Amino acid sequence: MFDLPAQRAHLSEKYDLTPSPELAASMSDIYDRMSRVVSPADWAIYAPYVKAINDLKAERNAVILGHNYMTPEIYHGISDFGGDSLQLAIKATEVEADVIVQCGVHFMAETSKILSPHKTVLMPDMEAGCSLAESITADGIAEMRRRYPGAPVVSYVNTTAEVKAASDICCTSSNAAQIVAAQESDTVIMTPDQYLAQNVARDVPQKNVVWWEGSCIVHEQYSAKDLREFREWNPGTRLIAHPECPPDVVAEADFSGSTSGIIKYVTDEKPEKALLITECSMASNIADELPEVDFVGPCNMCPYMKKITLGKVLYALDTMTGQVEVDADVADKARLAVQRMIDLSRQLGI
Ligand code: 13P
Ligand code: SF4
């Protein structure tokens, strides 16, 4: 368990983290990116952390990769690069830094370590997991191979390094359909997200897609009935769903895509009202850039993503704790599956 009081005591000895309206005002260029969703009082609390982290990043030659589900003060305040799982995985191979701080969940940090074994990869909270990654082990992959002999295994990046190592190729929500379509075999095994697999099966009817029964605790909560009712009560709202949602939910939506696909859609289309059927921080992170869009309706929090806080990032960078390690043999095998995905995505222009 994370020892929050010890972390706070350590940080307060070394840094002045007292809320400061003056410091907040001097960092208004950063605040302008989140002023629609973060109050001035909250920004005065965050500003000392943001300054300390950004100073320390320079000292450590570190970069922060921030997933689109990070809270605005992390996404806009300290991240050098924001993006979806595929973009962050590619960025991990490109950044020239000694240290990568992964503001996201554990499988993302593991992917960065697999792709950049010589860099130090820090995870601010090791307990930031993922219900999908927890749903399958390498034994589960072996079981699927026994059930469907000869079929290739396409594993979502939301998996552990061991599962990636046992898979033929990885995919993310932004390339899953194309990766499955590119497999030679008629039958393709997709793990661990049953709903992503069912959505891909609909889009790639030429393949017999079979799946593992995992699901995302954030996206499985939506129902098609919720969407129909919402549309009835709020006419004109554009409904935009992540493909980890059940297929009947995706079918009710106007668009479905990865987190970055959702951002691109809303940025290009600028609907008057939009309901993002996904994690809550998505809408918050683009609210300031898109003042003409009214983000409405309910969203769901990912309890794993929300484990990452400014205090934990500062502590990890200060103490260089939370280093992610992957066994070298496992990493070599997992790298093949991740690299195949990156190469195929580039080839397909994704
Ligand atoms: P993206 O690849 O679309 O960013 O999704 C990652 C994730 O965990 C969504 O729940
Ligand atoms: Fe995992 Fe779902 Fe959270 Fe994404 S939103 S990290 S898939 S639990």
mmCIF file of C-alpha atoms and ligand atoms in Angstrom:
data_model
loop_
_atom_site.group_PDB
_atom_site.id
_atom_site.type_symbol
_atom_site.label_atom_id
_atom_site.label_comp_id
_atom_site.label_asym_id
_atom_site.label_seq_id
_atom_site.Cartn_x
_atom_site.Cartn_y
_atom_site.Cartn_z
ATOM 1 C CA MET A 1 0.000 0.000 0.000
ATOM 2 C CA PHE A 2 1.102 3.537 -0.749
ATOM 3 C CA ASP A 3 2.281 5.285 2.446
ATOM 4 C CA LEU A 4 0.679 8.680 1.910
ATOM 5 C CA PRO A 5 1.596 10.275 5.293
ATOM 6 C CA ALA A 6 5.270 9.270 4.858
ATOM 7 C CA GLN A 7 5.267 10.648 1.319
ATOM 8 C CA ARG A 8 3.733 13.952 2.491
ATOM 9 C CA ALA A 9 6.243 14.262 5.348
ATOM 10 C CA HIS A 10 9.145 13.626 2.972
ATOM 11 C CA LEU A 11 7.930 16.182 0.432
ATOM 12 C CA SER A 12 7.160 18.917 2.945
ATOM 13 C CA GLU A 13 10.706 18.729 4.284
ATOM 14 C CA LYS A 14 12.200 19.385 0.855
ATOM 15 C CA TYR A 15 9.659 21.542 -0.972
ATOM 16 C CA ASP A 16 7.461 24.499 -0.156
ATOM 17 C CA LEU A 17 4.123 23.134 -1.275
ATOM 18 C CA THR A 18 1.965 25.739 0.456
ATOM 19 C CA PRO A 19 -0.918 26.855 -1.782
ATOM 20 C CA SER A 20 0.179 30.072 -3.465
ATOM 21 C CA PRO A 21 -2.108 32.407 -5.467
ATOM 22 C CA GLU A 22 1.032 34.417 -6.439
ATOM 23 C CA LEU A 23 2.830 31.391 -7.884
ATOM 24 C CA ALA A 24 -0.429 30.309 -9.539
ATOM 25 C CA ALA A 25 -0.746 33.740 -11.198
ATOM 26 C CA SER A 26 2.836 33.572 -12.462
ATOM 27 C CA MET A 27 2.013 30.254 -14.171
ATOM 28 C CA SER A 28 -1.119 31.472 -15.932
ATOM 29 C CA ASP A 29 0.131 30.184 -19.311
ATOM 30 C CA ILE A 30 -0.279 26.636 -17.947
ATOM 31 C CA TYR A 31 -3.538 27.415 -16.135
ATOM 32 C CA ASP A 32 -5.100 28.779 -19.341
ATOM 33 C CA ARG A 33 -5.207 25.202 -20.689
ATOM 34 C CA MET A 34 -7.516 24.047 -17.868
ATOM 35 C CA SER A 35 -9.267 27.188 -16.570
ATOM 36 C CA ARG A 36 -12.731 25.949 -17.616
ATOM 37 C CA VAL A 37 -12.483 22.885 -15.404
ATOM 38 C CA VAL A 38 -10.013 23.754 -12.592
ATOM 39 C CA SER A 39 -10.981 26.559 -10.186
ATOM 40 C CA PRO A 40 -8.448 29.333 -9.334
ATOM 41 C CA ALA A 41 -8.433 28.075 -5.720
ATOM 42 C CA ASP A 42 -7.519 24.550 -6.844
ATOM 43 C CA TRP A 43 -4.864 25.898 -9.207
ATOM 44 C CA ALA A 44 -3.251 27.731 -6.256
ATOM 45 C CA ILE A 45 -2.960 24.307 -4.550
ATOM 46 C CA TYR A 46 -1.586 22.550 -7.654
ATOM 47 C CA ALA A 47 0.849 25.258 -8.830
ATOM 48 C CA PRO A 48 3.654 24.557 -6.264
ATOM 49 C CA TYR A 49 3.580 20.848 -7.190
ATOM 50 C CA VAL A 50 3.569 21.597 -10.907
ATOM 51 C CA LYS A 51 6.550 23.930 -10.532
ATOM 52 C CA ALA A 52 8.523 21.471 -8.371
ATOM 53 C CA ILE A 53 7.862 18.595 -10.805
ATOM 54 C CA ASN A 54 8.769 20.623 -13.884
ATOM 55 C CA ASP A 55 12.031 21.806 -12.235
ATOM 56 C CA LEU A 56 12.887 18.257 -11.194
ATOM 57 C CA LYS A 57 12.172 16.895 -14.669
ATOM 58 C CA ALA A 58 14.864 19.158 -16.091
ATOM 59 C CA GLU A 59 17.318 18.101 -13.352
ATOM 60 C CA ARG A 60 16.703 14.375 -13.950
ATOM 61 C CA ASN A 61 16.467 14.605 -17.766
ATOM 62 C CA ALA A 62 13.023 13.072 -17.453
ATOM 63 C CA VAL A 63 9.936 13.184 -19.639
ATOM 64 C CA ILE A 64 6.387 12.612 -18.507
ATOM 65 C CA LEU A 65 4.047 10.603 -20.729
ATOM 66 C CA GLY A 66 0.451 11.419 -19.780
ATOM 67 C CA HIS A 67 -2.497 9.309 -20.880
ATOM 68 C CA ASN A 68 -5.654 11.097 -22.052
ATOM 69 C CA TYR A 69 -7.407 9.928 -18.841
ATOM 70 C CA MET A 70 -5.094 11.855 -16.517
ATOM 71 C CA THR A 71 -6.639 14.724 -14.555
ATOM 72 C CA PRO A 72 -6.141 18.183 -16.166
ATOM 73 C CA GLU A 73 -3.454 19.341 -13.714
ATOM 74 C CA ILE A 74 -1.357 16.297 -14.694
ATOM 75 C CA TYR A 75 -2.297 16.245 -18.378
ATOM 76 C CA HIS A 76 -1.742 19.973 -18.970
ATOM 77 C CA GLY A 77 0.465 20.879 -16.021
ATOM 78 C CA ILE A 78 3.327 18.397 -16.175
ATOM 79 C CA SER A 79 2.996 16.026 -19.163
ATOM 80 C CA ASP A 80 5.473 16.477 -22.015
ATOM 81 C CA PHE A 81 3.400 14.262 -24.263
ATOM 82 C CA GLY A 82 -0.249 13.303 -23.981
ATOM 83 C CA GLY A 83 -2.011 10.639 -25.986
ATOM 84 C CA ASP A 84 -3.704 7.287 -26.279
ATOM 85 C CA SER A 85 -2.013 3.938 -25.596
ATOM 86 C CA LEU A 86 -0.592 3.595 -29.103
ATOM 87 C CA GLN A 87 0.764 7.152 -29.219
ATOM 88 C CA LEU A 88 2.389 6.816 -25.790
ATOM 89 C CA ALA A 89 3.968 3.461 -26.709
ATOM 90 C CA ILE A 90 5.469 5.004 -29.862
ATOM 91 C CA LYS A 91 6.596 8.089 -27.933
ATOM 92 C CA ALA A 92 8.435 5.841 -25.451
ATOM 93 C CA THR A 93 10.622 4.621 -28.329
ATOM 94 C CA GLU A 94 11.345 8.170 -29.549
ATOM 95 C CA VAL A 95 12.043 10.307 -26.473
ATOM 96 C CA GLU A 96 15.624 11.189 -25.679
ATOM 97 C CA ALA A 97 15.590 11.068 -21.909
ATOM 98 C CA ASP A 98 17.136 9.097 -19.084
ATOM 99 C CA VAL A 99 13.860 8.765 -17.228
ATOM 100 C CA ILE A 100 10.261 8.231 -18.331
ATOM 101 C CA VAL A 101 7.550 8.934 -15.768
ATOM 102 C CA GLN A 102 4.409 7.130 -16.856
ATOM 103 C CA CYS A 103 1.280 8.998 -15.856
ATOM 104 C CA GLY A 104 -1.201 6.294 -16.704
ATOM 105 C CA VAL A 105 -1.577 2.719 -15.517
ATOM 106 C CA HIS A 106 0.928 -0.047 -14.889
ATOM 107 C CA PHE A 107 0.651 -1.860 -18.229
ATOM 108 C CA MET A 108 1.557 1.407 -19.980
ATOM 109 C CA ALA A 109 4.707 1.774 -17.883
ATOM 110 C CA GLU A 110 5.605 -1.843 -18.589
ATOM 111 C CA THR A 111 5.149 -1.227 -22.315
ATOM 112 C CA SER A 112 7.509 1.762 -22.101
ATOM 113 C CA LYS A 113 10.083 -0.352 -20.242
ATOM 114 C CA ILE A 114 9.761 -3.187 -22.781
ATOM 115 C CA LEU A 115 10.387 -0.732 -25.612
ATOM 116 C CA SER A 116 13.102 1.263 -23.811
ATOM 117 C CA PRO A 117 14.894 -1.246 -21.568
ATOM 118 C CA HIS A 118 17.819 1.093 -20.945
ATOM 119 C CA LYS A 119 15.687 3.931 -19.658
ATOM 120 C CA THR A 120 14.481 4.219 -16.096
ATOM 121 C CA VAL A 121 10.689 4.022 -16.126
ATOM 122 C CA LEU A 122 8.887 5.312 -13.053
ATOM 123 C CA MET A 123 5.354 4.442 -12.054
ATOM 124 C CA PRO A 124 4.076 6.939 -9.434
ATOM 125 C CA ASP A 125 1.747 4.323 -7.927
ATOM 126 C CA MET A 126 2.362 0.628 -8.575
ATOM 127 C CA GLU A 127 -1.264 -0.107 -7.671
ATOM 128 C CA ALA A 128 -2.579 1.765 -10.696
ATOM 129 C CA GLY A 129 -3.694 -1.416 -12.461
ATOM 130 C CA CYS A 130 -6.393 -2.181 -15.018
ATOM 131 C CA SER A 131 -9.334 -4.615 -14.852
ATOM 132 C CA LEU A 132 -8.491 -5.869 -18.342
ATOM 133 C CA ALA A 133 -4.820 -6.519 -17.569
ATOM 134 C CA GLU A 134 -5.890 -8.372 -14.420
ATOM 135 C CA SER A 135 -8.368 -10.577 -16.289
ATOM 136 C CA ILE A 136 -5.882 -12.827 -18.083
ATOM 137 C CA THR A 137 -2.529 -14.556 -17.504
ATOM 138 C CA ALA A 138 -0.158 -16.385 -19.860
ATOM 139 C CA ASP A 139 -2.049 -19.599 -18.898
ATOM 140 C CA GLY A 140 -5.194 -18.049 -20.333
ATOM 141 C CA ILE A 141 -3.399 -17.441 -23.627
ATOM 142 C CA ALA A 142 -2.253 -21.085 -23.650
ATOM 143 C CA GLU A 143 -5.846 -22.177 -23.017
ATOM 144 C CA MET A 144 -7.089 -20.106 -25.995
ATOM 145 C CA ARG A 145 -4.368 -21.603 -28.203
ATOM 146 C CA ARG A 146 -5.524 -25.091 -27.171
ATOM 147 C CA ARG A 147 -9.136 -24.199 -27.958
ATOM 148 C CA TYR A 148 -8.313 -22.673 -31.361
ATOM 149 C CA PRO A 149 -5.195 -24.434 -32.652
ATOM 150 C CA GLY A 150 -3.188 -22.443 -35.177
ATOM 151 C CA ALA A 151 -5.117 -19.190 -34.660
ATOM 152 C CA PRO A 152 -2.962 -16.117 -33.992
ATOM 153 C CA VAL A 153 -3.340 -14.327 -30.652
ATOM 154 C CA VAL A 154 -3.908 -10.571 -30.849
ATOM 155 C CA SER A 155 -3.622 -9.154 -27.325
ATOM 156 C CA TYR A 156 -4.737 -5.678 -26.341
ATOM 157 C CA VAL A 157 -1.885 -3.611 -24.879
ATOM 158 C CA ASN A 158 -3.952 -3.561 -21.667
ATOM 159 C CA THR A 159 -2.148 -6.759 -20.596
ATOM 160 C CA THR A 160 0.880 -7.687 -18.514
ATOM 161 C CA ALA A 161 4.318 -8.234 -20.071
ATOM 162 C CA GLU A 162 3.906 -12.031 -19.575
ATOM 163 C CA VAL A 163 0.677 -12.020 -21.590
ATOM 164 C CA LYS A 164 2.245 -9.898 -24.330
ATOM 165 C CA ALA A 165 5.189 -12.319 -24.410
ATOM 166 C CA ALA A 166 2.779 -15.221 -24.986
ATOM 167 C CA SER A 167 0.921 -13.378 -27.780
ATOM 168 C CA ASP A 168 1.689 -13.048 -31.497
ATOM 169 C CA ILE A 169 0.932 -9.350 -31.817
ATOM 170 C CA CYS A 170 -0.566 -6.553 -29.743
ATOM 171 C CA CYS A 171 -3.228 -4.019 -30.642
ATOM 172 C CA THR A 172 -4.751 -0.904 -29.159
ATOM 173 C CA SER A 173 -8.210 0.519 -29.617
ATOM 174 C CA SER A 174 -6.907 2.701 -32.455
ATOM 175 C CA ASN A 175 -5.639 -0.161 -34.627
ATOM 176 C CA ALA A 176 -7.451 -3.332 -33.449
ATOM 177 C CA ALA A 177 -9.681 -3.806 -36.528
ATOM 178 C CA GLN A 178 -6.801 -3.281 -38.962
ATOM 179 C CA ILE A 179 -4.462 -5.601 -37.027
ATOM 180 C CA VAL A 180 -7.097 -8.367 -36.959
ATOM 181 C CA ALA A 181 -7.911 -7.867 -40.657
ATOM 182 C CA ALA A 182 -4.201 -8.173 -41.508
ATOM 183 C CA GLN A 183 -3.864 -11.661 -39.939
ATOM 184 C CA GLU A 184 -3.572 -14.510 -42.455
ATOM 185 C CA SER A 185 -5.672 -16.969 -40.489
ATOM 186 C CA ASP A 186 -9.499 -16.989 -40.806
ATOM 187 C CA THR A 187 -9.867 -17.397 -37.047
ATOM 188 C CA VAL A 188 -8.240 -14.767 -34.838
ATOM 189 C CA ILE A 189 -8.068 -14.895 -31.037
ATOM 190 C CA MET A 190 -8.502 -11.521 -29.299
ATOM 191 C CA THR A 191 -7.687 -11.084 -25.625
ATOM 192 C CA PRO A 192 -8.641 -9.933 -23.067
ATOM 193 C CA ASP A 193 -11.433 -7.456 -23.904
ATOM 194 C CA GLN A 194 -14.582 -9.265 -25.038
ATOM 195 C CA TYR A 195 -16.290 -6.003 -26.035
ATOM 196 C CA LEU A 196 -13.410 -4.630 -28.094
ATOM 197 C CA ALA A 197 -13.289 -8.057 -29.779
ATOM 198 C CA GLN A 198 -17.043 -8.020 -30.476
ATOM 199 C CA ASN A 199 -16.781 -4.500 -31.908
ATOM 200 C CA VAL A 200 -13.883 -5.619 -34.115
ATOM 201 C CA ALA A 201 -15.834 -8.746 -35.182
ATOM 202 C CA ARG A 202 -18.633 -6.470 -36.457
ATOM 203 C CA ASP A 203 -16.140 -4.289 -38.397
ATOM 204 C CA VAL A 204 -14.113 -7.201 -39.801
ATOM 205 C CA PRO A 205 -16.800 -9.715 -40.854
ATOM 206 C CA GLN A 206 -14.368 -11.688 -43.019
ATOM 207 C CA LYS A 207 -12.668 -13.017 -39.849
ATOM 208 C CA ASN A 208 -13.958 -15.434 -37.233
ATOM 209 C CA VAL A 209 -12.982 -13.432 -34.135
ATOM 210 C CA VAL A 210 -13.001 -15.362 -30.859
ATOM 211 C CA TRP A 211 -12.375 -13.748 -27.506
ATOM 212 C CA TRP A 212 -11.488 -13.922 -23.842
ATOM 213 C CA GLU A 213 -14.163 -12.767 -21.391
ATOM 214 C CA GLY A 214 -12.400 -9.756 -19.848
ATOM 215 C CA SER A 215 -13.931 -6.271 -19.632
ATOM 216 C CA CYS A 216 -13.159 -2.731 -18.580
ATOM 217 C CA ILE A 217 -14.907 -1.743 -15.353
ATOM 218 C CA VAL A 218 -15.348 1.810 -16.642
ATOM 219 C CA HIS A 219 -16.881 1.113 -20.058
ATOM 220 C CA GLU A 220 -18.934 -1.991 -19.232
ATOM 221 C CA GLN A 221 -21.163 0.174 -17.024
ATOM 222 C CA TYR A 222 -22.860 1.884 -19.965
ATOM 223 C CA SER A 223 -26.004 0.403 -21.491
ATOM 224 C CA ALA A 224 -27.651 1.023 -24.850
ATOM 225 C CA LYS A 225 -30.837 1.980 -22.968
ATOM 226 C CA ASP A 226 -28.913 4.779 -21.156
ATOM 227 C CA LEU A 227 -27.820 6.175 -24.506
ATOM 228 C CA ARG A 228 -31.280 5.956 -26.069
ATOM 229 C CA GLU A 229 -32.835 7.739 -23.080
ATOM 230 C CA PHE A 230 -30.125 10.369 -23.058
ATOM 231 C CA ARG A 231 -30.656 11.070 -26.751
ATOM 232 C CA GLU A 232 -34.412 11.338 -26.235
ATOM 233 C CA TRP A 233 -34.061 13.815 -23.362
ATOM 234 C CA ASN A 234 -31.194 15.781 -24.905
ATOM 235 C CA PRO A 235 -31.833 16.010 -28.626
ATOM 236 C CA GLY A 236 -28.913 17.178 -30.738
ATOM 237 C CA THR A 237 -26.198 15.776 -28.418
ATOM 238 C CA ARG A 238 -23.469 13.872 -30.231
ATOM 239 C CA LEU A 239 -22.809 10.528 -28.468
ATOM 240 C CA ILE A 240 -19.206 9.339 -28.718
ATOM 241 C CA ALA A 241 -18.165 5.978 -27.280
ATOM 242 C CA HIS A 242 -14.872 4.193 -26.629
ATOM 243 C CA PRO A 243 -14.748 0.699 -28.237
ATOM 244 C CA GLU A 244 -14.291 -0.929 -24.813
ATOM 245 C CA CYS A 245 -18.055 -0.300 -24.439
ATOM 246 C CA PRO A 246 -20.416 -3.209 -25.212
ATOM 247 C CA PRO A 247 -21.316 -3.436 -28.929
ATOM 248 C CA ASP A 248 -24.952 -2.374 -28.456
ATOM 249 C CA VAL A 249 -23.663 0.817 -26.780
ATOM 250 C CA VAL A 250 -21.255 1.470 -29.654
ATOM 251 C CA ALA A 251 -24.122 0.835 -32.107
ATOM 252 C CA GLU A 252 -26.188 3.594 -30.429
ATOM 253 C CA ALA A 253 -23.299 6.079 -30.593
ATOM 254 C CA ASP A 254 -22.571 8.519 -33.442
ATOM 255 C CA PHE A 255 -18.853 7.706 -33.359
ATOM 256 C CA SER A 256 -16.529 5.243 -31.675
ATOM 257 C CA GLY A 257 -12.762 5.495 -31.408
ATOM 258 C CA SER A 258 -9.698 5.358 -29.190
ATOM 259 C CA THR A 259 -9.241 8.180 -26.696
ATOM 260 C CA SER A 260 -7.220 10.156 -29.275
ATOM 261 C CA GLY A 261 -9.736 9.200 -31.973
ATOM 262 C CA ILE A 262 -12.442 10.739 -29.764
ATOM 263 C CA ILE A 263 -10.403 13.936 -29.305
ATOM 264 C CA LYS A 264 -9.849 14.199 -33.073
ATOM 265 C CA TYR A 265 -13.527 13.622 -33.815
ATOM 266 C CA VAL A 266 -14.711 16.305 -31.376
ATOM 267 C CA THR A 267 -11.996 18.733 -32.518
ATOM 268 C CA ASP A 268 -12.882 18.259 -36.191
ATOM 269 C CA GLU A 269 -16.667 18.175 -35.790
ATOM 270 C CA LYS A 270 -17.103 20.692 -32.952
ATOM 271 C CA PRO A 271 -20.633 19.531 -32.089
ATOM 272 C CA GLU A 272 -22.677 21.991 -30.033
ATOM 273 C CA LYS A 273 -23.210 19.345 -27.327
ATOM 274 C CA ALA A 274 -21.187 16.161 -26.832
ATOM 275 C CA LEU A 275 -21.485 13.235 -24.468
ATOM 276 C CA LEU A 276 -18.211 11.308 -24.204
ATOM 277 C CA ILE A 277 -19.078 7.753 -23.203
ATOM 278 C CA THR A 278 -15.793 7.082 -21.496
ATOM 279 C CA GLU A 279 -13.596 8.192 -18.573
ATOM 280 C CA CYS A 280 -14.383 11.584 -16.997
ATOM 281 C CA SER A 281 -11.049 13.332 -17.596
ATOM 282 C CA MET A 282 -11.396 13.048 -21.378
ATOM 283 C CA ALA A 283 -13.910 15.890 -21.587
ATOM 284 C CA SER A 284 -12.059 17.956 -18.942
ATOM 285 C CA ASN A 285 -8.797 17.799 -20.869
ATOM 286 C CA ILE A 286 -10.250 19.218 -24.075
ATOM 287 C CA ALA A 287 -12.795 21.632 -22.579
ATOM 288 C CA ASP A 288 -10.526 24.705 -22.761
ATOM 289 C CA GLU A 289 -9.382 24.014 -26.304
ATOM 290 C CA LEU A 290 -12.991 23.638 -27.450
ATOM 291 C CA PRO A 291 -15.009 26.380 -25.710
ATOM 292 C CA GLU A 292 -17.724 26.086 -28.374
ATOM 293 C CA VAL A 293 -18.513 22.489 -27.326
ATOM 294 C CA ASP A 294 -20.775 21.869 -24.348
ATOM 295 C CA PHE A 295 -19.678 18.579 -22.759
ATOM 296 C CA VAL A 296 -22.778 17.124 -21.161
ATOM 297 C CA GLY A 297 -23.976 14.010 -19.431
ATOM 298 C CA PRO A 298 -22.541 11.383 -17.153
ATOM 299 C CA CYS A 299 -19.054 9.924 -17.289
ATOM 300 C CA ASN A 300 -17.300 7.169 -15.323
ATOM 301 C CA MET A 301 -14.074 7.447 -13.341
ATOM 302 C CA CYS A 302 -11.288 4.898 -13.749
ATOM 303 C CA PRO A 303 -10.184 4.247 -10.152
ATOM 304 C CA TYR A 304 -6.792 3.034 -11.400
ATOM 305 C CA MET A 305 -6.003 6.091 -13.507
ATOM 306 C CA LYS A 306 -7.121 8.306 -10.632
ATOM 307 C CA LYS A 307 -4.431 6.823 -8.368
ATOM 308 C CA ILE A 308 -1.915 9.050 -10.125
ATOM 309 C CA THR A 309 -1.612 12.412 -8.368
ATOM 310 C CA LEU A 310 0.809 15.339 -8.487
ATOM 311 C CA GLY A 311 2.120 14.393 -5.021
ATOM 312 C CA LYS A 312 2.917 10.835 -6.121
ATOM 313 C CA VAL A 313 4.637 12.044 -9.296
ATOM 314 C CA LEU A 314 6.786 14.483 -7.319
ATOM 315 C CA TYR A 315 7.686 11.790 -4.794
ATOM 316 C CA ALA A 316 8.610 9.262 -7.518
ATOM 317 C CA LEU A 317 10.840 11.751 -9.329
ATOM 318 C CA ASP A 318 12.425 13.033 -6.126
ATOM 319 C CA THR A 319 13.238 9.617 -4.665
ATOM 320 C CA MET A 320 13.482 7.722 -7.986
ATOM 321 C CA THR A 321 11.208 5.084 -6.496
ATOM 322 C CA GLY A 322 8.564 3.101 -8.373
ATOM 323 C CA GLN A 323 11.034 1.834 -10.969
ATOM 324 C CA VAL A 324 9.371 -0.631 -13.335
ATOM 325 C CA GLU A 325 11.360 -3.771 -14.098
ATOM 326 C CA VAL A 326 10.532 -6.501 -16.595
ATOM 327 C CA ASP A 327 12.412 -9.805 -16.710
ATOM 328 C CA ALA A 328 14.768 -9.656 -19.723
ATOM 329 C CA ASP A 329 13.484 -12.875 -21.372
ATOM 330 C CA VAL A 330 9.864 -11.825 -20.955
ATOM 331 C CA ALA A 331 10.685 -8.329 -22.232
ATOM 332 C CA ASP A 332 12.415 -9.703 -25.354
ATOM 333 C CA LYS A 333 9.369 -11.804 -26.259
ATOM 334 C CA ALA A 334 6.860 -9.080 -25.352
ATOM 335 C CA ARG A 335 8.849 -6.550 -27.428
ATOM 336 C CA LEU A 336 8.307 -8.681 -30.527
ATOM 337 C CA ALA A 337 4.510 -8.525 -30.078
ATOM 338 C CA VAL A 338 4.492 -4.774 -29.361
ATOM 339 C CA GLN A 339 6.976 -3.960 -32.135
ATOM 340 C CA ARG A 340 4.964 -6.014 -34.658
ATOM 341 C CA MET A 341 1.966 -3.855 -33.777
ATOM 342 C CA ILE A 342 3.936 -0.607 -34.152
ATOM 343 C CA ASP A 343 5.466 -1.725 -37.471
ATOM 344 C CA LEU A 344 2.127 -2.885 -38.877
ATOM 345 C CA SER A 345 0.410 0.315 -37.737
ATOM 346 C CA ARG A 346 3.074 2.400 -39.500
ATOM 347 C CA GLN A 347 2.746 0.246 -42.610
ATOM 348 C CA LEU A 348 -1.027 0.738 -42.567
ATOM 349 C CA GLY A 349 -0.636 4.488 -41.985
ATOM 350 C CA ILE A 350 -2.354 4.472 -38.578
HETATM 351 P P1 13P B 1 -6.770 4.189 -25.515
HETATM 352 O O1 13P B 1 -5.739 3.356 -26.192
HETATM 353 O O2 13P B 1 -7.940 4.497 -26.409
HETATM 354 O O3 13P B 1 -6.140 5.436 -24.964
HETATM 355 O O4 13P B 1 -7.413 3.375 -24.321
HETATM 356 C C1 13P B 1 -6.702 2.989 -23.193
HETATM 357 C C2 13P B 1 -7.587 2.644 -22.100
HETATM 358 O O5 13P B 1 -7.195 2.113 -21.098
HETATM 359 C C3 13P B 1 -9.001 2.961 -22.273
HETATM 360 O O6 13P B 1 -9.727 2.495 -21.212
HETATM 361 FE FE1 SF4 B 2 -8.244 -0.370 -17.649
HETATM 362 FE FE2 SF4 B 2 -10.709 0.492 -18.128
HETATM 363 FE FE3 SF4 B 2 -9.142 1.906 -16.524
HETATM 364 FE FE4 SF4 B 2 -8.639 1.817 -19.162
HETATM 365 S S1 SF4 B 2 -10.403 2.710 -18.166
HETATM 366 S S2 SF4 B 2 -7.143 1.585 -17.512
HETATM 367 S S3 SF4 B 2 -9.257 -0.288 -19.626
HETATM 368 S S4 SF4 B 2 -9.886 -0.168 -16.145
#
